[in-house]
Tab-separated table of C-alpha atoms in Angstrom:
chain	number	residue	atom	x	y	z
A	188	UNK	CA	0.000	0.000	0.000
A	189	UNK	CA	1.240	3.797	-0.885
A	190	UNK	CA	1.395	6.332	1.872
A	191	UNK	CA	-1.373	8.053	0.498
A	192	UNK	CA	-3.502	5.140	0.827
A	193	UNK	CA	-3.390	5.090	4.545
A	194	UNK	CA	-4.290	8.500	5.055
A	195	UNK	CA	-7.867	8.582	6.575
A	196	UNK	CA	-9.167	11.115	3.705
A	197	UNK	CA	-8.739	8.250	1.330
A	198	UNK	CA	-11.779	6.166	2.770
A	199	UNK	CA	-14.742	6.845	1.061
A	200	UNK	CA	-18.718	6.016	2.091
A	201	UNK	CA	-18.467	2.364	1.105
A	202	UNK	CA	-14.733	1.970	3.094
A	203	UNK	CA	-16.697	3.733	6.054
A	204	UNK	CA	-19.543	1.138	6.028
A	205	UNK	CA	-17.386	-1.485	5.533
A	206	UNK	CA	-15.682	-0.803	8.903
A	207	UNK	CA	-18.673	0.444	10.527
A	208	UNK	CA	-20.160	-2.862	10.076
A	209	UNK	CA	-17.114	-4.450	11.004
A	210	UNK	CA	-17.294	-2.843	14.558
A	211	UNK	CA	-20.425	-3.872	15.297
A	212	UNK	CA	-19.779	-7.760	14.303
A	213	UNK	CA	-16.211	-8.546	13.722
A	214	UNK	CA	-17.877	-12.425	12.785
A	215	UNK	CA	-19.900	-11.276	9.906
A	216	UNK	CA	-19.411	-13.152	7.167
A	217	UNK	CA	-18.280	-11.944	3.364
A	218	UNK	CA	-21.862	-12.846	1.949
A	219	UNK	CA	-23.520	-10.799	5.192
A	220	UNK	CA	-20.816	-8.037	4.868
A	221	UNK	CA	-21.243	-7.603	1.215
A	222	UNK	CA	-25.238	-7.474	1.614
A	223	UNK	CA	-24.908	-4.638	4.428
A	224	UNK	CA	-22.670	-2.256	2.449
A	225	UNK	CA	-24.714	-3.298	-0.624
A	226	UNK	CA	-21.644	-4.693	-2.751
A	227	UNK	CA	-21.381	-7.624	-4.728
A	228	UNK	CA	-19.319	-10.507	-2.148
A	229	UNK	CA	-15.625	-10.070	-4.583
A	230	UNK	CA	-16.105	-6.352	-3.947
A	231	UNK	CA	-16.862	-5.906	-0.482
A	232	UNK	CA	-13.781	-9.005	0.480
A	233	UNK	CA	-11.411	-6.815	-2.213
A	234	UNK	CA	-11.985	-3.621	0.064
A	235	UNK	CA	-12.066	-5.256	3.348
A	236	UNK	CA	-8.347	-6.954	2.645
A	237	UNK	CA	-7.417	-3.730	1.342
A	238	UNK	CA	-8.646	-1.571	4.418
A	239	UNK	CA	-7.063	-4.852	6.618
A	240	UNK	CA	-3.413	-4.296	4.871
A	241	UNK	CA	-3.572	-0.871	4.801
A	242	UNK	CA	-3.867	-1.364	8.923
A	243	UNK	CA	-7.394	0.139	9.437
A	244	UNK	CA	-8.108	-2.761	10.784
A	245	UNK	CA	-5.611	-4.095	13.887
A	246	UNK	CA	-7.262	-7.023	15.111
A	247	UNK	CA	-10.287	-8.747	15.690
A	248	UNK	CA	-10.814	-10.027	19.139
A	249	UNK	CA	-13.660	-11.554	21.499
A	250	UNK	CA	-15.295	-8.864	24.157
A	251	UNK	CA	-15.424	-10.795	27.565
A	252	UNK	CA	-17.473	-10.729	30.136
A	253	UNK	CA	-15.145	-9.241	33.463
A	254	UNK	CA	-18.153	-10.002	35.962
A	255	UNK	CA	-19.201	-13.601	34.627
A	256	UNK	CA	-15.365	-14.368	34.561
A	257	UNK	CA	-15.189	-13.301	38.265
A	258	UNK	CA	-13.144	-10.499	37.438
A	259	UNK	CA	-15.484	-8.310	39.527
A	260	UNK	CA	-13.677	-4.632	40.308
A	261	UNK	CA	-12.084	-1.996	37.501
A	262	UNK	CA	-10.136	0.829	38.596
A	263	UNK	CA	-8.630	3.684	36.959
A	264	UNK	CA	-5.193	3.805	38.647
A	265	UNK	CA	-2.444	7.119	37.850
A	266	UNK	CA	0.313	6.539	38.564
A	267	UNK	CA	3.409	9.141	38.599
A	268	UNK	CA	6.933	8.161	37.931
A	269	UNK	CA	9.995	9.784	39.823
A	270	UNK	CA	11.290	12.400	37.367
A	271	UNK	CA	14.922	12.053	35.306
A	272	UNK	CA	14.984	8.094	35.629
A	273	UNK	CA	14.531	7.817	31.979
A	274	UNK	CA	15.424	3.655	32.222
A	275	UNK	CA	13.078	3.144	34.846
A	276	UNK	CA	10.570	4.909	32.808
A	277	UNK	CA	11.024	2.307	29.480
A	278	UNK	CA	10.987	-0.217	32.190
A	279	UNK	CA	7.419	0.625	33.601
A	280	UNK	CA	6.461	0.640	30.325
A	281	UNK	CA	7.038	-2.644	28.771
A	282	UNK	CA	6.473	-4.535	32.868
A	283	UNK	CA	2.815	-2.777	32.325
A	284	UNK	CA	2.162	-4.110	28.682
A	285	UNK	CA	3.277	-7.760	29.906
A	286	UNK	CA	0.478	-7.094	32.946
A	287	UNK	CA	-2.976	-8.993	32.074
A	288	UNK	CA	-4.624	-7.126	34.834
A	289	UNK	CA	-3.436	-4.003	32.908
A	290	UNK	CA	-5.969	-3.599	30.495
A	291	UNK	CA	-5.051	-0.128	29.141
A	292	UNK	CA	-2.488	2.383	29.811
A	293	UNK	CA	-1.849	5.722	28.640
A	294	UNK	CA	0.909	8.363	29.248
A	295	UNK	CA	-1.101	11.374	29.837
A	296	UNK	CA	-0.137	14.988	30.464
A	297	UNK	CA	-1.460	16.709	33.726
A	298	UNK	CA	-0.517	15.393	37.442
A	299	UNK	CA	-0.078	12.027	36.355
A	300	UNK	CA	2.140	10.497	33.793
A	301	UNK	CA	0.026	7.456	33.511
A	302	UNK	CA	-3.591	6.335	33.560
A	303	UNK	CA	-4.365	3.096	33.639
A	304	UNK	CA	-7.670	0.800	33.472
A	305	UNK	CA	-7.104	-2.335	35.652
A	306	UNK	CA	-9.099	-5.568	36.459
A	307	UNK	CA	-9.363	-7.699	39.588
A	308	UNK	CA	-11.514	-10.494	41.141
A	309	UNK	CA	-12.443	-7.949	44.467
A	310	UNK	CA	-10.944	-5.092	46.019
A	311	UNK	CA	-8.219	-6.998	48.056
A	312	UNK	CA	-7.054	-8.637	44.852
A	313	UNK	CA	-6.616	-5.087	43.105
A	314	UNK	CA	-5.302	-3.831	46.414
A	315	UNK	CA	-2.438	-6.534	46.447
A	316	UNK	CA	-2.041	-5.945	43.196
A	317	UNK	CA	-1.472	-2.263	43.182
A	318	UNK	CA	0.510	-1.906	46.023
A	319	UNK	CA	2.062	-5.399	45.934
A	320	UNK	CA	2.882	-5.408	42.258
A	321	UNK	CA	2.054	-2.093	40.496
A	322	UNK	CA	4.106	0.448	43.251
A	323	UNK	CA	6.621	-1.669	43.889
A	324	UNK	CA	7.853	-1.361	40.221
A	325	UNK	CA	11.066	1.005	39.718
A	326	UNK	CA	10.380	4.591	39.401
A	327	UNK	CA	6.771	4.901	40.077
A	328	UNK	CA	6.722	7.712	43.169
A	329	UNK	CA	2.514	7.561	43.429
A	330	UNK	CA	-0.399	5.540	42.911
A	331	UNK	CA	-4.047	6.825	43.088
A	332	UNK	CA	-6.700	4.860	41.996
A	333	UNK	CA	-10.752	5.252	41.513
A	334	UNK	CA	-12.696	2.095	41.251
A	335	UNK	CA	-15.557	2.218	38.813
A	336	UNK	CA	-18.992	2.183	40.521
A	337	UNK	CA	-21.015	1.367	37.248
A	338	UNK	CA	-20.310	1.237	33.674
A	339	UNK	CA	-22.184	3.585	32.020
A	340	UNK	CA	-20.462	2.726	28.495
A	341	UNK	CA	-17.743	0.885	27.477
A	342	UNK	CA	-16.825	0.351	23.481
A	343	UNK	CA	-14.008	0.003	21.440
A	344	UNK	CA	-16.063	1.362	18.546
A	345	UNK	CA	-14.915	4.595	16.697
A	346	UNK	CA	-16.703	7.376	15.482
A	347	UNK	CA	-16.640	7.245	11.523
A	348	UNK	CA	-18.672	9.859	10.279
């Protein structure tokens, strides 16, 4: 694929339904795809490989269940590192992507370097885990963390219009 090609302005209505659809079933078949975005099935699998190479598309995956998998608290934990350790700072970084309890992290700017969405079976489990595993890594200083009451949404979807 050319540069150009990966530049969002090159999607047009039909690319934008394609991945629409996508989002909301990442199972759909060709035939179903095809009859959504009303293109013939070698069209619509043409422009879905195309959109998947050109790396519109990064993965399909399964949404889980946290609660029926016992995995019954999520927090939002920031955490601040201790400034001019620059090692310990790559460090945190790939330890938190290795984390499965880590479900998303983000460097941030504001108070906080990082914000963090994290899973645990109750609140002692995400209490061991945050001060047990989380502060104890090098260069984190602080860790604050809010656990989510009730989720009011929660997609992966994005806005394509």
């Amino acid at each position: 694929m050319s540069e150009d090609s990966l530049h969002p302005s090159s999607l047009d209505r039909l690319d934008r339904r394609i991945l629409s659809a996508l989002q909301a079933n990442g199972r759909i078949s060709n035939q179903e795809l095809a009859q959504t975005v009303h293109l013939s099935p070698a069209q619509s699998n043409r422009r879905h490989r195309r959109l998947e190479e050109a790396g519109y598309i990064q993965r399909y995956e399964a949404r889980l269940d946290a609660h029926r998998l016992g995995l019954g608290v999520t927090a939002f934990v920031h955490v601040s590192m201790e400034r001019g350790q620059h090692k310990e700072v790559l460090k945190f970084q790939r330890t938190v992507g290795k984390m499965p309890e880590v479900l998303e992290c983000y460097a941030v700017t504001g108070d906080f370097d990082y914000v963090c969405k994290i899973v645990a079976r109750d609140l002692k489990g995400l209490s061991d885990f945050l001060l047990g595993t989380l502060a104890q890594l090098p260069g984190v200083s602080g860790v604050r963390s809010s656990i989510c009451l009730n989720e009011l949404k929660c997609t992966s979807a994005l806005p394509l219009d």
